[in-house]
């Protein structure tokens, strides 16, 4: 209900509210970071707002730049005033530092997109490392350089500790980006995993274990022989590895955030294994946080790729068999389809050459027979090529147009099941194989219609909704229904050949193969309010 109210708000007003929310969140998280400062009141060893800003730009592009700038500027001005400076003297340096904070997030994400051009972040070792180097290391240098130069030039900090402040500012922003940004990004992209209560419960148990362990590690006094807590730091890594394998990127992002909170709060209070001189403390703490980032996401990526490789081996074996079947079907079905087209042409020609006159409705029906017969031949030929050679005929595809075609192709089933079909969202084009993309949409919607026809009658209007969402260079086509949903025992295997409610069928398996061939992702999940959703994600054509 809340989501529907939010979507009904005009887009410009929505982003205005989001900018206000981001600015407020920046200020609040900044207060947390400032409480950790020990070298200077404006320089923290862990700066959560930097990660918040990177996540905001990564998820919403440049639409939240104003909120980031206002939040950063107000934070810097208020901090300078609290340090004893007048408001008039604090405004100019506050604005300059705010610009630096904004440029940090925007510049890092811009560099990442320029170099990587891969929006499916944390799924490959390359993107994991590039995010750390470009958004964290390079982006952090931008803010640290502008910030420290400004506060020392305006006399808000002594020039004698310029390099110390620069190092602390930089590693603090790096830590914030590697801890906070991934948590928000994975939560936005993979939150639907928590709709499975088993995954949510398992993650909760890991979270409790990590929190207890982190407390004993980072909140114990370092007196020799007094506590074994600090030595337990070595157990943090196995827990991160277990979470990365069992829960994936979503678990890694959130668990690393919890560890970072305990580690930073304990360290700045002189507790835990990293408490030492200020410079050493900052260095050790951020090396630890960066290591957790790399270990968690790299292991998750490798494990995910290993599972994909196993599935690909099985899939290739199945595809080879299906290729033979497709070749036989193409040959066997080609002749009868050709004969249907010939007889339709004969009827059409007779209506022109003889005195027998057919109605306009009949002639239109004949044209449709010819068109759909030709389409069937194309699909058979395309499937044969796909199963045998994985060849795609790449062209620009208007997604709304392709989805709207299905109204007519599935008109009989829509009518029989009394189902309303709604297409909404962005007008977006992608590059892909038109026949296969339309077939993927057809198979998903046909699956929903079959659920309506074979499932129990529900006391509501049957509805299938296809929504197109464009965000961060990725277009999501979310096809949802309000039917009986997907049984939990097959939800994780729904895209495996011959796994459906009736244990027969290749439709959804073909959907997964088509989306994968277009370098995309496909997910299926049950909706909290009932029914099922299929999310097909594709990179946007450049």
XYZ file of C-alpha atoms in Angstrom:
542
model
C 0.000 0.000 0.000
C 2.831 2.385 0.966
C 4.712 1.548 -2.248
C 1.609 2.305 -4.336
C 1.183 5.696 -2.642
C 4.848 6.463 -3.352
C 4.504 5.505 -7.035
C 1.440 7.736 -7.387
C 3.502 10.793 -6.422
C 4.715 12.796 -9.484
C 8.293 11.895 -10.424
C 9.717 15.402 -9.854
C 8.187 15.579 -6.374
C 9.479 12.081 -5.605
C 13.056 13.066 -6.418
C 12.708 16.305 -4.463
C 11.684 14.269 -1.424
C 14.517 11.809 -2.075
C 17.029 14.676 -2.236
C 15.766 15.985 1.096
C 15.964 12.477 2.589
C 19.518 11.927 1.288
C 20.651 15.323 2.598
C 19.177 14.533 6.019
C 20.699 11.010 6.012
C 24.079 12.487 5.050
C 23.949 14.855 8.024
C 22.886 12.115 10.473
C 25.534 9.613 9.331
C 28.086 12.440 9.410
C 27.391 12.925 13.119
C 28.262 9.248 13.644
C 31.484 9.712 11.696
C 32.421 12.894 13.553
C 32.098 11.129 16.906
C 34.921 8.864 15.733
C 37.253 11.783 14.915
C 40.387 12.041 17.072
C 42.977 13.897 14.945
C 40.721 16.857 14.094
C 37.033 17.593 14.643
C 36.298 17.506 10.879
C 38.420 14.462 9.951
C 37.188 10.957 10.802
C 38.899 7.554 10.354
C 35.608 6.188 9.036
C 33.247 8.481 7.123
C 29.884 6.727 6.470
C 28.404 9.640 4.415
C 30.948 9.007 1.634
C 29.506 5.523 1.142
C 25.945 6.862 1.339
C 26.745 9.418 -1.391
C 28.358 6.826 -3.686
C 25.398 4.475 -3.248
C 22.925 7.300 -3.983
C 24.675 8.210 -7.245
C 25.192 4.582 -8.221
C 21.519 3.764 -7.693
C 19.937 7.021 -8.889
C 22.665 8.499 -11.139
C 22.817 12.310 -10.894
C 19.287 12.852 -9.588
C 20.397 13.084 -5.952
C 23.471 15.303 -6.374
C 21.663 18.283 -4.822
C 20.776 16.325 -1.684
C 24.377 15.126 -1.296
C 25.766 18.637 -1.763
C 23.333 20.227 0.709
C 23.892 17.492 3.306
C 27.681 17.740 2.997
C 27.711 21.549 3.031
C 25.432 21.862 6.060
C 27.513 19.228 7.876
C 30.778 21.064 7.243
C 29.367 24.493 8.186
C 27.790 23.230 11.416
C 31.000 21.372 12.363
C 33.090 24.510 11.843
C 30.648 26.574 13.930
C 30.703 24.003 16.741
C 34.520 24.229 16.702
C 34.220 27.912 17.649
C 34.258 29.672 14.273
C 31.721 32.299 13.291
C 28.944 31.396 10.869
C 30.110 33.978 8.311
C 33.648 32.555 8.338
C 32.397 28.954 8.093
C 30.110 29.257 5.050
C 32.695 29.558 2.251
C 34.964 26.685 3.381
C 31.838 24.632 4.149
C 30.565 25.098 0.603
C 33.972 24.253 -0.926
C 34.345 21.110 1.164
C 30.733 20.195 0.295
C 31.620 20.473 -3.401
C 34.600 18.192 -2.774
C 32.410 15.611 -1.005
C 29.954 15.691 -3.905
C 32.701 15.452 -6.531
C 34.150 12.474 -4.675
C 30.980 10.427 -5.119
C 30.145 11.652 -8.616
C 33.728 11.369 -9.918
C 34.321 7.884 -8.535
C 31.080 6.479 -9.961
C 31.656 8.273 -13.290
C 35.146 6.748 -13.575
C 33.812 3.300 -12.678
C 31.118 3.465 -15.344
C 33.593 4.811 -17.890
C 36.112 2.027 -17.297
C 33.889 -0.933 -16.383
C 30.596 -0.393 -18.238
C 29.248 -3.251 -16.097
C 26.285 -2.379 -13.884
C 26.018 -5.812 -12.241
C 28.382 -4.782 -9.466
C 30.123 -7.290 -7.132
C 29.417 -10.222 -9.490
C 32.923 -10.274 -10.988
C 36.372 -9.877 -9.460
C 37.119 -7.165 -12.036
C 34.158 -4.992 -10.973
C 34.878 -5.594 -7.266
C 38.453 -4.341 -7.639
C 37.508 -1.475 -9.972
C 34.869 -0.255 -7.516
C 37.436 -0.201 -4.718
C 40.109 1.545 -6.823
C 37.973 4.084 -8.697
C 35.126 4.863 -6.303
C 37.126 4.311 -3.110
C 40.777 5.143 -3.723
C 40.489 7.773 -6.497
C 37.190 9.231 -5.272
C 38.581 9.477 -1.733
C 41.651 11.377 -2.975
C 39.381 14.022 -4.570
C 37.471 14.772 -1.359
C 40.529 14.533 0.913
C 42.638 16.865 -1.217
C 39.929 19.524 -1.586
C 38.830 19.180 2.037
C 42.194 19.319 3.788
C 43.515 22.064 1.501
C 40.400 24.135 2.289
C 40.353 23.745 6.076
C 44.103 24.428 6.370
C 43.946 27.416 3.983
C 41.107 28.994 5.973
C 42.869 28.358 9.262
C 40.360 25.776 10.456
C 43.181 23.273 10.978
C 46.961 23.675 11.458
C 49.037 23.302 8.294
C 51.679 21.349 10.230
C 49.479 18.254 10.241
C 48.406 18.578 6.582
C 49.656 15.125 5.525
C 48.264 13.445 8.633
C 44.847 14.984 8.020
C 45.036 14.112 4.320
C 45.814 10.461 5.070
C 43.133 10.177 7.758
C 40.510 11.884 5.576
C 41.347 9.721 2.583
C 41.359 6.354 4.370
C 38.228 7.384 6.308
C 36.358 8.066 3.076
C 37.754 4.873 1.542
C 36.479 2.873 4.526
C 33.051 4.512 4.342
C 32.766 3.792 0.619
C 33.821 0.143 0.963
C 31.519 -0.487 3.939
C 28.397 1.640 3.474
C 27.992 1.884 -0.324
C 28.004 -1.912 -0.949
C 25.452 -2.427 1.854
C 22.956 -0.035 0.227
C 23.638 -1.255 -3.328
C 23.192 -4.963 -2.561
C 20.170 -4.283 -0.330
C 18.471 -2.413 -3.193
C 19.339 -5.048 -5.797
C 18.976 -8.305 -3.879
C 16.476 -7.505 -1.094
C 13.977 -9.930 -2.632
C 16.140 -12.808 -1.317
C 14.833 -11.964 2.149
C 11.330 -12.831 0.974
C 12.440 -16.398 1.565
C 12.079 -16.789 5.330
C 14.735 -19.523 5.493
C 17.331 -17.173 3.994
C 16.226 -14.349 6.301
C 16.416 -16.585 9.391
C 19.817 -17.966 8.404
C 21.174 -14.456 7.791
C 19.795 -13.276 11.142
C 21.664 -16.075 12.944
C 24.899 -15.160 11.145
C 24.319 -11.503 12.017
C 23.918 -12.326 15.714
C 27.062 -14.500 15.641
C 29.107 -11.788 13.916
C 27.847 -9.095 16.322
C 28.747 -11.163 19.412
C 32.149 -12.076 17.990
C 32.869 -8.465 16.947
C 31.988 -7.242 20.438
C 34.465 -9.607 22.088
C 37.142 -8.760 19.527
C 36.851 -4.971 19.433
C 35.507 -4.004 22.845
C 38.047 -5.649 25.152
C 40.935 -3.922 26.918
C 44.337 -4.934 25.589
C 45.961 -6.137 28.810
C 48.168 -9.149 28.355
C 46.517 -12.258 29.695
C 43.332 -10.377 30.632
C 41.243 -11.322 27.640
C 41.382 -13.630 24.655
C 38.920 -11.370 22.811
C 41.370 -9.666 20.388
C 42.820 -13.001 19.278
C 39.341 -14.005 18.082
C 39.721 -11.560 15.182
C 40.844 -14.490 13.042
C 37.351 -15.998 13.369
C 35.777 -12.994 11.642
C 37.134 -14.046 8.244
C 35.655 -17.601 8.275
C 32.287 -16.114 9.229
C 32.472 -13.676 6.295
C 33.342 -16.574 3.979
C 30.404 -18.656 5.252
C 28.008 -15.725 4.796
C 29.340 -15.009 1.291
C 28.678 -18.636 0.285
C 25.341 -19.102 2.020
C 23.693 -15.677 1.524
C 25.787 -14.117 -1.259
C 26.424 -10.438 -1.925
C 23.447 -9.337 0.166
C 24.861 -11.043 3.251
C 28.408 -9.799 2.642
C 27.342 -6.166 2.290
C 25.282 -6.146 5.504
C 27.651 -8.274 7.594
C 30.645 -6.109 6.653
C 28.666 -3.066 7.749
C 28.027 -4.601 11.186
C 31.682 -5.607 11.629
C 32.834 -2.122 10.588
C 30.569 -0.474 13.167
C 31.917 -2.593 16.059
C 35.518 -2.340 14.844
C 35.503 1.437 14.446
C 33.701 2.227 17.696
C 35.992 -0.060 19.679
C 39.193 1.149 18.015
C 38.595 4.890 18.496
C 37.878 4.179 22.184
C 41.286 2.544 22.567
C 39.952 -1.012 22.612
C 40.572 -4.053 20.447
C 43.574 -5.251 18.422
C 44.019 -2.048 16.367
C 44.253 0.499 19.195
C 47.649 2.123 18.917
C 49.019 5.483 17.789
C 46.506 7.521 15.695
C 48.264 6.943 12.353
C 48.738 3.228 12.947
C 45.166 2.880 14.191
C 43.692 4.457 11.061
C 45.884 2.370 8.775
C 45.216 -0.967 10.503
C 41.476 -0.365 10.822
C 41.002 0.480 7.159
C 43.243 -2.337 5.948
C 40.980 -4.645 7.961
C 37.807 -3.154 6.460
C 39.209 -3.246 2.902
C 40.296 -6.869 3.414
C 36.807 -7.837 4.581
C 35.342 -6.116 1.500
C 37.655 -7.986 -0.872
C 37.404 -11.362 0.874
C 33.631 -11.300 1.169
C 32.729 -10.114 -2.311
C 35.478 -12.074 -4.098
C 34.472 -15.341 -2.382
C 30.801 -14.620 -3.121
C 31.644 -13.902 -6.764
C 33.798 -17.020 -7.148
C 31.186 -19.226 -5.485
C 28.411 -17.776 -7.619
C 30.477 -18.227 -10.788
C 31.268 -21.805 -9.739
C 27.553 -22.551 -9.388
C 26.908 -20.895 -12.754
C 29.700 -22.962 -14.347
C 28.201 -26.175 -12.976
C 24.787 -25.206 -14.271
C 26.306 -24.259 -17.633
C 27.922 -27.683 -17.951
C 24.591 -29.361 -17.245
C 22.775 -26.839 -19.401
C 25.161 -27.344 -22.329
C 24.600 -31.091 -22.157
C 20.845 -30.530 -22.150
C 21.133 -27.916 -24.882
C 23.047 -30.336 -27.087
C 20.206 -32.827 -26.765
C 17.627 -30.110 -27.286
C 19.564 -28.962 -30.349
C 19.064 -32.370 -31.931
C 15.375 -32.306 -31.006
C 15.035 -28.763 -32.380
C 16.688 -29.816 -35.643
C 14.285 -32.759 -36.024
C 11.274 -30.577 -35.165
C 12.397 -27.909 -37.620
C 12.477 -30.519 -40.354
C 9.286 -32.331 -39.381
C 7.199 -29.211 -38.706
C 8.521 -27.272 -41.658
C 6.539 -29.261 -44.227
C 3.068 -29.055 -42.598
C 3.528 -25.330 -41.818
C 4.574 -24.759 -45.418
C 1.439 -26.618 -46.587
C -0.787 -24.477 -44.276
C 0.711 -21.346 -45.806
C 0.231 -22.701 -49.340
C -3.458 -23.506 -48.792
C -4.019 -20.088 -47.164
C -2.433 -18.451 -50.216
C -4.638 -20.547 -52.522
C -7.779 -19.388 -50.699
C -6.557 -15.801 -50.848
C -5.852 -16.006 -54.598
C -9.204 -17.671 -55.324
C -10.981 -14.811 -53.600
C -9.332 -12.474 -56.098
C -9.628 -14.601 -59.249
C -13.061 -16.189 -58.841
C -16.576 -14.928 -58.413
C -16.657 -16.278 -54.870
C -16.318 -13.322 -52.512
C -15.046 -13.776 -48.954
C -15.905 -11.414 -46.154
C -13.320 -8.897 -44.968
C -13.174 -10.723 -41.620
C -12.316 -13.999 -43.376
C -9.592 -12.348 -45.445
C -8.098 -10.811 -42.300
C -8.138 -14.239 -40.660
C -6.292 -15.685 -43.668
C -3.668 -12.940 -43.417
C -3.205 -13.756 -39.739
C -2.805 -17.451 -40.585
C -0.044 -16.505 -43.034
C 1.627 -14.102 -40.589
C 1.588 -16.471 -37.628
C 2.684 -19.414 -39.765
C 5.633 -17.347 -40.955
C 6.375 -16.334 -37.359
C 6.226 -19.999 -36.290
C 8.768 -20.906 -38.976
C 11.040 -18.099 -37.794
C 10.766 -19.248 -34.166
C 11.534 -22.854 -35.069
C 14.524 -21.814 -37.169
C 15.733 -19.355 -34.510
C 15.424 -21.950 -31.723
C 17.330 -24.469 -33.788
C 20.173 -21.986 -34.287
C 20.076 -20.963 -30.636
C 20.165 -24.483 -29.239
C 22.846 -25.612 -31.676
C 25.075 -22.538 -32.024
C 23.803 -19.954 -29.483
C 23.584 -17.465 -32.340
C 21.675 -14.221 -31.816
C 20.401 -11.812 -34.449
C 21.121 -8.520 -32.664
C 18.906 -5.511 -33.327
C 17.276 -2.683 -31.367
C 14.174 -3.809 -29.478
C 11.378 -1.561 -28.216
C 10.390 -3.406 -25.033
C 6.920 -1.884 -24.673
C 6.089 -2.719 -28.267
C 7.285 -6.318 -27.821
C 5.218 -6.747 -24.661
C 2.101 -5.245 -26.232
C 2.340 -7.743 -29.125
C 1.513 -10.477 -26.643
C -2.020 -9.157 -26.208
C -2.918 -10.589 -29.600
C -0.637 -13.639 -29.518
C -2.199 -14.797 -26.244
C -5.639 -13.249 -26.758
C -7.488 -16.568 -26.468
C -5.874 -17.403 -23.128
C -6.424 -13.883 -21.827
C -10.095 -14.250 -22.730
C -10.497 -17.778 -21.302
C -8.851 -16.847 -18.015
C -10.550 -13.415 -17.811
C -7.151 -11.822 -17.276
C -6.314 -8.140 -17.609
C -2.874 -7.367 -19.062
C -1.187 -4.044 -18.228
C 2.105 -2.725 -19.595
C 3.624 0.330 -17.922
C 6.945 2.001 -17.174
C 9.781 3.591 -19.121
C 10.014 3.673 -22.913
C 13.305 1.813 -23.250
C 15.111 -0.025 -26.024
C 17.733 -2.741 -25.640
C 19.957 -4.522 -28.129
C 19.124 -8.174 -28.574
C 17.507 -10.882 -30.613
C 13.914 -9.752 -31.193
C 12.430 -13.229 -31.647
C 14.118 -14.629 -28.552
C 13.351 -11.653 -26.300
C 9.692 -11.776 -27.327
C 9.702 -15.524 -26.780
C 11.082 -15.032 -23.249
C 8.264 -12.573 -22.459
C 5.742 -14.922 -24.106
C 6.890 -17.893 -22.001
C 6.714 -15.976 -18.709
C 3.255 -14.530 -19.393
C 2.003 -17.839 -20.759
C 3.201 -19.475 -17.537
C 1.079 -17.021 -15.510
C -1.941 -17.637 -17.709
C -1.557 -21.390 -17.258
C -1.479 -20.821 -13.493
C -4.764 -18.912 -13.710
C -6.382 -21.588 -15.884
C -5.221 -24.589 -13.852
C -5.130 -23.080 -10.358
C -7.932 -22.440 -7.872
C -10.337 -19.590 -8.551
C -9.459 -16.492 -6.533
C -11.905 -13.817 -5.453
C -10.241 -11.042 -7.442
C -9.740 -9.863 -11.004
C -6.957 -11.866 -12.666
C -4.138 -9.452 -13.492
C -0.773 -9.681 -15.214
C 1.339 -6.544 -15.108
C 4.559 -5.938 -17.046
C 6.553 -2.995 -15.714
C 9.715 -1.623 -17.330
C 12.165 0.102 -14.974
C 15.387 1.803 -16.044
C 18.039 2.347 -13.402
C 21.840 2.538 -13.464
C 22.222 1.328 -17.034
C 20.099 -1.747 -16.326
C 16.529 -2.213 -17.499
C 14.321 -4.491 -15.416
C 11.229 -6.016 -16.978
C 9.140 -7.178 -14.013
C 6.231 -9.411 -14.997
C 3.910 -9.955 -12.030
C 0.600 -11.729 -11.554
C -1.851 -12.069 -8.685
C -2.325 -15.813 -9.149
C -1.566 -18.738 -6.815
C 2.201 -18.137 -6.836
C 5.121 -20.564 -7.225
C 5.324 -23.569 -4.862
C 8.267 -23.133 -2.471
C 9.644 -26.581 -3.243
C 10.369 -25.642 -6.869
C 11.042 -21.909 -6.491
C 14.836 -22.352 -6.501
C 14.663 -24.723 -9.505
C 12.002 -22.963 -11.548
C 14.394 -22.240 -14.441
C 15.648 -25.839 -14.673
C 14.374 -27.858 -17.666
C 11.279 -29.960 -16.917
C 10.757 -28.378 -13.475
C 7.299 -26.798 -13.215
C 4.165 -27.417 -11.202
C 3.467 -30.387 -13.473
C 7.174 -31.382 -13.664
C 7.105 -30.906 -17.428
C 8.113 -28.098 -19.735
C 11.030 -26.116 -21.103
C 9.494 -22.635 -21.247
C 11.127 -21.054 -18.179
C 14.404 -22.888 -18.807
C 14.490 -21.274 -22.230
C 13.765 -17.884 -20.613
C 16.857 -18.263 -18.402
C 18.996 -19.306 -21.388
C 17.797 -16.366 -23.493
C 18.371 -13.793 -20.741
C 21.812 -15.242 -19.965
C 22.743 -15.115 -23.668
C 21.909 -11.373 -23.558
C 24.274 -10.901 -20.543
C 21.340 -10.364 -18.215
C 19.871 -11.914 -15.092
C 16.491 -13.461 -14.314
C 14.903 -13.985 -10.893
C 11.591 -15.440 -9.747
C 9.922 -14.785 -6.411
C 6.520 -14.830 -4.757
C 4.875 -11.500 -3.930
C 3.979 -10.749 -0.290
C 0.408 -9.857 -1.341
C 0.061 -13.033 -3.424
C 1.043 -14.123 -6.906
C 4.472 -14.417 -8.497
C 6.940 -12.073 -10.183
C 9.648 -12.662 -12.761
C 12.354 -9.996 -13.075
C 14.302 -10.049 -16.349
C 17.266 -7.651 -16.228
C 19.155 -6.520 -19.339
C 21.955 -4.021 -19.972
C 20.634 -0.946 -21.800
C 21.766 -0.407 -25.368
C 24.437 2.285 -25.535
